[in-house]
mmCIF file of C-alpha atoms in Angstrom:
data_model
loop_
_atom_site.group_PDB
_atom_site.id
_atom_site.type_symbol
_atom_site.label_atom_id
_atom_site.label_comp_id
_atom_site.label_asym_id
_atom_site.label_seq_id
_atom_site.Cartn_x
_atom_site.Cartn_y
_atom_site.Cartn_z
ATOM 1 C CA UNK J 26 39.669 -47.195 -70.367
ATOM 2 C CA UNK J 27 41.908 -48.597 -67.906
ATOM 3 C CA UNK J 28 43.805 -46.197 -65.316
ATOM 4 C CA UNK J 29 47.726 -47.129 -66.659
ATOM 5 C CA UNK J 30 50.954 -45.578 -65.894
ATOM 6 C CA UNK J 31 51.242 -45.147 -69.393
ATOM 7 C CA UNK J 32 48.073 -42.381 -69.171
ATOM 8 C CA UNK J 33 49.190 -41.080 -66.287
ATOM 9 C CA UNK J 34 52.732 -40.649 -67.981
ATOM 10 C CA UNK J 35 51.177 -38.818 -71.049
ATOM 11 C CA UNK J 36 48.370 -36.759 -69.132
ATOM 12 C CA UNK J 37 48.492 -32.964 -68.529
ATOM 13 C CA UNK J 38 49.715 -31.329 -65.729
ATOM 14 C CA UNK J 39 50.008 -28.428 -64.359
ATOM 15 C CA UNK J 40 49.335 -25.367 -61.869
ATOM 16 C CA UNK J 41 45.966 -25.055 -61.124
ATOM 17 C CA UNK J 42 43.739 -21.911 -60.223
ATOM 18 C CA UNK J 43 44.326 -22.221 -56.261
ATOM 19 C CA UNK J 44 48.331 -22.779 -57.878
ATOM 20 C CA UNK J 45 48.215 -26.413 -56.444
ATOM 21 C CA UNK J 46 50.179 -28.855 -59.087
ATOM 22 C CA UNK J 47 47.292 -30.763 -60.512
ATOM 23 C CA UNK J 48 47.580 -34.114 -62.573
ATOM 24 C CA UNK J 49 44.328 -33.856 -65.034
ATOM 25 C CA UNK J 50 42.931 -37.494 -65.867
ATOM 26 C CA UNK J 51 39.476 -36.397 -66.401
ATOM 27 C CA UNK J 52 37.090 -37.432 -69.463
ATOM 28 C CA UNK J 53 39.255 -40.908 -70.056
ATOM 29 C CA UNK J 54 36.261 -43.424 -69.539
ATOM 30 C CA UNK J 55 38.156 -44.603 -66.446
ATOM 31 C CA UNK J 56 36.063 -47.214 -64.029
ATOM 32 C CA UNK J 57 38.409 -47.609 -61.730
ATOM 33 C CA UNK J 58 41.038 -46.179 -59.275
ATOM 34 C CA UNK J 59 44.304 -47.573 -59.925
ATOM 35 C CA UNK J 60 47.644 -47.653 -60.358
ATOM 36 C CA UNK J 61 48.245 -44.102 -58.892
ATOM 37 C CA UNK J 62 51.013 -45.050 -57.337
ATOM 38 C CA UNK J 63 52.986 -44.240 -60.845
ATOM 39 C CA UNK J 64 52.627 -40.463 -59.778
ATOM 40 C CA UNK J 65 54.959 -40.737 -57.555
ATOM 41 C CA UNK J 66 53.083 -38.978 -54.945
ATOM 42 C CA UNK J 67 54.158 -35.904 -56.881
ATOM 43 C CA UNK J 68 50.757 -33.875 -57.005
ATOM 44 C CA UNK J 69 48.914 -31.645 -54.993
ATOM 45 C CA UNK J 70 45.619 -32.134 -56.545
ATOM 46 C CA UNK J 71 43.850 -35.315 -59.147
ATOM 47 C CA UNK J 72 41.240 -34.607 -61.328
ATOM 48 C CA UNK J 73 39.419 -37.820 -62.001
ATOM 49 C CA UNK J 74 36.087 -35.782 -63.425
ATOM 50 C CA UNK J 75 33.503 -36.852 -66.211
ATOM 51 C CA UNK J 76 34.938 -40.674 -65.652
ATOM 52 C CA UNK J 77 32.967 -43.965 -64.915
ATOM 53 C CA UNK J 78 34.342 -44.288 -61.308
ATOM 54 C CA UNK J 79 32.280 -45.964 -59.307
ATOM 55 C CA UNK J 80 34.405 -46.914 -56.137
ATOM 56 C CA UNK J 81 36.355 -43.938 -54.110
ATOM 57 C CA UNK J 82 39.152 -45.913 -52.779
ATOM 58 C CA UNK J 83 42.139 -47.845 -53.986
ATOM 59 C CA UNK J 84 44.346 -45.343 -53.496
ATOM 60 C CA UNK J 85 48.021 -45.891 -52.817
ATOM 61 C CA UNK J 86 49.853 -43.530 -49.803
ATOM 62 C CA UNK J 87 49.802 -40.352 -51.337
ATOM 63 C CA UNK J 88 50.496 -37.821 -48.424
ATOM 64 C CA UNK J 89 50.921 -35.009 -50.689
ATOM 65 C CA UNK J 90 47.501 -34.885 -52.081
ATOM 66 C CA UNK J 91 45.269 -31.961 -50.847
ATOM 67 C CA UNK J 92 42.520 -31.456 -53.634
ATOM 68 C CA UNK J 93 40.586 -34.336 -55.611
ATOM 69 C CA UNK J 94 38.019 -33.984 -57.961
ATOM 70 C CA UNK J 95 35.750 -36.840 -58.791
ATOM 71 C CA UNK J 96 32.724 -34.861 -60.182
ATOM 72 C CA UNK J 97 30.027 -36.496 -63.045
ATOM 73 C CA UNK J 98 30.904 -39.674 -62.336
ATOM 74 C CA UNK J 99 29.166 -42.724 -61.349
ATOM 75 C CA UNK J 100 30.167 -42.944 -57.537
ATOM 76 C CA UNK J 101 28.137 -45.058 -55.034
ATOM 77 C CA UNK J 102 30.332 -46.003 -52.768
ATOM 78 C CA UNK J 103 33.608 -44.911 -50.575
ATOM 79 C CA UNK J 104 35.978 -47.191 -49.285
ATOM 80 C CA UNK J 105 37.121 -47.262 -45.487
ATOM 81 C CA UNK J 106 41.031 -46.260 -44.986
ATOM 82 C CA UNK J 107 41.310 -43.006 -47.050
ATOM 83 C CA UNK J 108 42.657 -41.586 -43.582
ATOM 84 C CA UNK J 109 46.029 -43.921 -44.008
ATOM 85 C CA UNK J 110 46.136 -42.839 -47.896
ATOM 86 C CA UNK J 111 45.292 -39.616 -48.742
ATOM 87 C CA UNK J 112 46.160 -38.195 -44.827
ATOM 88 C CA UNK J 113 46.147 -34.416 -46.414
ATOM 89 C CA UNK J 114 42.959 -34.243 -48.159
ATOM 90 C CA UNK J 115 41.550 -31.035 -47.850
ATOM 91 C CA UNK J 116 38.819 -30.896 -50.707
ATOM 92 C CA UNK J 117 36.810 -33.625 -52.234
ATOM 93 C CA UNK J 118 34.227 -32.938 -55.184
ATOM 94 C CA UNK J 119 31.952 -35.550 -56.007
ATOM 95 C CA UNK J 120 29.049 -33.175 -57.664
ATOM 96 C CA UNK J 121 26.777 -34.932 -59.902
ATOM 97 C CA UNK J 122 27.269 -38.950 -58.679
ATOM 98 C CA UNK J 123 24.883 -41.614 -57.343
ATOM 99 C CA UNK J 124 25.714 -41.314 -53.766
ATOM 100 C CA UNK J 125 22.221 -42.518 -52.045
ATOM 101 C CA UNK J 126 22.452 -43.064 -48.047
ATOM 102 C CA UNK J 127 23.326 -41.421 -45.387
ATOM 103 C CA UNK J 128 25.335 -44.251 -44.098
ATOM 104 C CA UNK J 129 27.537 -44.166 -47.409
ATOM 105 C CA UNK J 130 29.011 -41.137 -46.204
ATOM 106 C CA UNK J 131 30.789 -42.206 -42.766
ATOM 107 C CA UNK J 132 34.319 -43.142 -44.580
ATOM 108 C CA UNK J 133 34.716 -39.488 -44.968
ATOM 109 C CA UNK J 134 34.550 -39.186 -41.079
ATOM 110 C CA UNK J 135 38.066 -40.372 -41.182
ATOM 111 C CA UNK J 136 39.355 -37.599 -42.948
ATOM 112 C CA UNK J 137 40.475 -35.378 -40.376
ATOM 113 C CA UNK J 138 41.508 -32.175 -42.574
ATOM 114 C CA UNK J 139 38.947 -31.870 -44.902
ATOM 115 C CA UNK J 140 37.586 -28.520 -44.908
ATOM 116 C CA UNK J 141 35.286 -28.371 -48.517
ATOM 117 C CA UNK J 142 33.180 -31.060 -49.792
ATOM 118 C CA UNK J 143 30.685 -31.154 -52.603
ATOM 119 C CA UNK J 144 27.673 -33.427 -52.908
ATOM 120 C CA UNK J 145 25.616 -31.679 -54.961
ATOM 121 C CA UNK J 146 23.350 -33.709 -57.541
ATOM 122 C CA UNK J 147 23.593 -36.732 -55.607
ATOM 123 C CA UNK J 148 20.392 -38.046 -54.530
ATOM 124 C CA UNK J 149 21.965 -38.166 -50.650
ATOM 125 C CA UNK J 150 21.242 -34.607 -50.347
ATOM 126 C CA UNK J 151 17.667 -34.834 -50.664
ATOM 127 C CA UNK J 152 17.409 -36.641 -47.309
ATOM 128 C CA UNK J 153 15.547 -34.577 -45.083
ATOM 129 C CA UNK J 154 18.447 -32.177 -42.984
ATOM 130 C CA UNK J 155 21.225 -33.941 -44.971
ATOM 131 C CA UNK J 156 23.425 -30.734 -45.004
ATOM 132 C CA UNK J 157 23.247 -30.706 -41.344
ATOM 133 C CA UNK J 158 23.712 -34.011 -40.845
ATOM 134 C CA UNK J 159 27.252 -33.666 -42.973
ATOM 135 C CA UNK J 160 28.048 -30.330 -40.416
ATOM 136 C CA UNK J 161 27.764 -32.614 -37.952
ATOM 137 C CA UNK J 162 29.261 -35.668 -38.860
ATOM 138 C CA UNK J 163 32.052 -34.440 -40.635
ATOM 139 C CA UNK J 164 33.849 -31.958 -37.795
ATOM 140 C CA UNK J 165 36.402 -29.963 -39.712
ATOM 141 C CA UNK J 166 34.084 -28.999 -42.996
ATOM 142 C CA UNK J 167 34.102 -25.035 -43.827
ATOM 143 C CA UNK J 168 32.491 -25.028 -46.820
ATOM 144 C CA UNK J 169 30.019 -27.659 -47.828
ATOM 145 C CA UNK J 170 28.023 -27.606 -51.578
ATOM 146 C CA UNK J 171 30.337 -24.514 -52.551
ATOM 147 C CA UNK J 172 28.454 -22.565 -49.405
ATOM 148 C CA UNK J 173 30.123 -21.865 -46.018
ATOM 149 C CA UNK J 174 29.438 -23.734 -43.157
ATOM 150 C CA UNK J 175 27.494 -21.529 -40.456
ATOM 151 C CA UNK J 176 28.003 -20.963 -36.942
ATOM 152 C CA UNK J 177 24.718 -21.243 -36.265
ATOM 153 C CA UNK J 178 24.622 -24.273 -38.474
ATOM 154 C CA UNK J 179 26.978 -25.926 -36.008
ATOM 155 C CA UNK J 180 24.645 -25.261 -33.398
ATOM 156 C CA UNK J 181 21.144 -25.922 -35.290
ATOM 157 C CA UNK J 182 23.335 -29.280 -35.991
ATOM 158 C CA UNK J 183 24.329 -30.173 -32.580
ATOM 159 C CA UNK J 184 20.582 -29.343 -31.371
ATOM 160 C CA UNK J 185 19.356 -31.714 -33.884
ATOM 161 C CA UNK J 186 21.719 -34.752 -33.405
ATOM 162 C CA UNK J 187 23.579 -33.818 -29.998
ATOM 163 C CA UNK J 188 27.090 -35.104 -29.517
ATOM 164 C CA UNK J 189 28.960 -38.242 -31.019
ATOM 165 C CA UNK J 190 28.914 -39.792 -27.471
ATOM 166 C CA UNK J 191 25.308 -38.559 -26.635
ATOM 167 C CA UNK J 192 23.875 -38.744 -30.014
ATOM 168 C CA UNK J 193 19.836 -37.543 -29.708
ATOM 169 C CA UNK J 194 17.155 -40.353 -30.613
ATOM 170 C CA UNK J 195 16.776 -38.659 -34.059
ATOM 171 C CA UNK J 196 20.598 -39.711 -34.758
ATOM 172 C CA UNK J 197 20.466 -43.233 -33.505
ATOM 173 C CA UNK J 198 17.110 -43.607 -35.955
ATOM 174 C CA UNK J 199 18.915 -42.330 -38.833
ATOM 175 C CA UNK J 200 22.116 -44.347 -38.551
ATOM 176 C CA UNK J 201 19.931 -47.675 -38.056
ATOM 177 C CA UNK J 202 17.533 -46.778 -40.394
ATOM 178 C CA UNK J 203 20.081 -46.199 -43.078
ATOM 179 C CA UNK J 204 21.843 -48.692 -42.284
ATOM 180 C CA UNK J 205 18.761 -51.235 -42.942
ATOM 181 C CA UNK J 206 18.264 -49.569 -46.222
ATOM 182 C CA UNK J 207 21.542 -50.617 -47.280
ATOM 183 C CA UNK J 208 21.588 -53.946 -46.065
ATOM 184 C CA UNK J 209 18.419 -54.285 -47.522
ATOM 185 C CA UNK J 210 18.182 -52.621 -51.361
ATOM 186 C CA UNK J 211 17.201 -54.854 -54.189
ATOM 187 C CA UNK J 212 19.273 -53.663 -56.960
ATOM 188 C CA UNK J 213 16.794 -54.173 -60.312
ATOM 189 C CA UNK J 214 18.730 -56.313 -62.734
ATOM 190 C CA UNK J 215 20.603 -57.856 -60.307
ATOM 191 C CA UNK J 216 20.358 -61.416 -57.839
ATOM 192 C CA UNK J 217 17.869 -60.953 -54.725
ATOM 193 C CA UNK J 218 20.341 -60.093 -51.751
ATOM 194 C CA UNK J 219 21.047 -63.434 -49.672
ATOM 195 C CA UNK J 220 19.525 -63.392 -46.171
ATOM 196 C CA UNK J 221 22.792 -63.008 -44.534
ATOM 197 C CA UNK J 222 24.451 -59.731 -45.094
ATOM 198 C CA UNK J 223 28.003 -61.806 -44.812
ATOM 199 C CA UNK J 224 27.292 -63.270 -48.441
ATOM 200 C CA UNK J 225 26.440 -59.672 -49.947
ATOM 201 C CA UNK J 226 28.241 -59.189 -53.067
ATOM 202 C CA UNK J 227 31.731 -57.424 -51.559
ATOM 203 C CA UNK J 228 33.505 -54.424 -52.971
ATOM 204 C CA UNK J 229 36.615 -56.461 -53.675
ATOM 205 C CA UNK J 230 33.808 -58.285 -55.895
ATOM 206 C CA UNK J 231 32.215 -55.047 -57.747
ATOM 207 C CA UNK J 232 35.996 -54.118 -58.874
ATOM 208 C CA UNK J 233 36.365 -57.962 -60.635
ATOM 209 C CA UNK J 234 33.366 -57.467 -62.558
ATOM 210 C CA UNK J 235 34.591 -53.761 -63.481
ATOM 211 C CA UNK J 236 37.705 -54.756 -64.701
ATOM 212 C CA UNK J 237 35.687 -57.852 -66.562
ATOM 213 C CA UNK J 238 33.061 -55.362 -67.955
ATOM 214 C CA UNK J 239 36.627 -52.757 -69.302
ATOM 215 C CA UNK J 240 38.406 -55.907 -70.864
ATOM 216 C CA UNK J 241 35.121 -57.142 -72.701
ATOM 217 C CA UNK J 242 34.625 -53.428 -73.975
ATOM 218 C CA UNK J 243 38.573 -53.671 -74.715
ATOM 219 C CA UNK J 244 38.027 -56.654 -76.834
ATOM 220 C CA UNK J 245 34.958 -55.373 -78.917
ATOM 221 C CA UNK J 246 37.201 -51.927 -79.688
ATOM 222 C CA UNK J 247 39.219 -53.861 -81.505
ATOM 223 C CA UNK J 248 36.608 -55.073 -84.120
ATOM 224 C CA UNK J 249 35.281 -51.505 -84.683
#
């Protein structure tokens, strides 16, 4: 289903557990982020859970916007430039997606006031010391996976990796090693990656042949 201001119009609202206003789109079939900008940056929190999203990003300014929820999804990747968009984000839950590199994480570096994030059930956080690796990378985090970030978590972190001028060896390996990975995954079903990473299949790409995969499932509802 596509994201309209017509379903965001007829959607329920109201004051959450945490009393934060919260506009509930969840469990619509939606595949992609848009068209948020008919909320009229009137909401303290989204919940976009047990969707198809696949791309975080998209968003329009929406500086009122401290809590979104993006659980069971299908999320693999997360756009650069939430910082300009969603500049009060507090809490982002993306349990139970398909998150898989280190690397994929780094947009969230932008976000300067998040304090709780969830990864759980993404196959990221199998990486060996990925919950420190998130402590350290992502500065302002007090609670990560629905646990509280540790003092001495900070410090086991900062031991590990060092500082984000002096990262250690072990940091410098991980970024460029994760980095290769990405630049270098075969994707079953799909073309054999090009040689030159320039002529990867873009983002702005990925969302064309989402909204061409929601319009051919759009036509076919209509003969059932």
């Amino acid at each position: 289903m596509k994201l309209t201001a017509d379903l965001i119009a007829n959607s329920p609202t109201y004051i959450n557990a945490i009393k934060e206003y919260e506009l509930d789109l969840s469990g619509n079939h939606i595949a992609l982020i848009e068209n948020l900008g008919a909320t009229r940056n009137l909401y303290d929190s989204l919940n976009l859970c047990n969707n198809t999203i696949r791309i975080v990003g998209n968003f329009p300014e929406l500086s009122r916007l401290q809590s979104l929820y993006i659980a069971d999804n299908r999320v693999s990747t997360i756009e650069n430039g939430l910082a300009q968009t969603l500049p009060n984000l507090r809490t982002l839950v993306l349990t139970d997606n398909q998150i898989q590199n280190l690397v994929d994480l780094e947009p969230l570096r932008e976000l300067e006031m998040l304090e709780s994030l969830s990864l759980m059930s993404n196959p990221v956080m199998a990486k060996p010391n990925a919950r420190l690796w998130c402590v350290w990378r992502f500065k302002s985090l007090k609670i990560l996976n629905f646990e509280r970030v540790l003092q001495k978590e900070k410090q086991e972190a900062c031991e590990l990796f060092g500082s984000p001028k002096q990262p250690t060896k072990l940091a410098q390996g991980i970024l460029a090693m994760e980095q290769f990975k990405v630049e270098n995954t075969f994707v079953p079903g799909e073309m054999e990656a090009p040689e030159d990473p320039a002529k990867q299949q873009s983002i702005a790409e990925l969302k064309a042949r989402i909204r061409e995969e929601m319009a051919q499932v759009a036509a076919m509802e209509e003969f059932i």
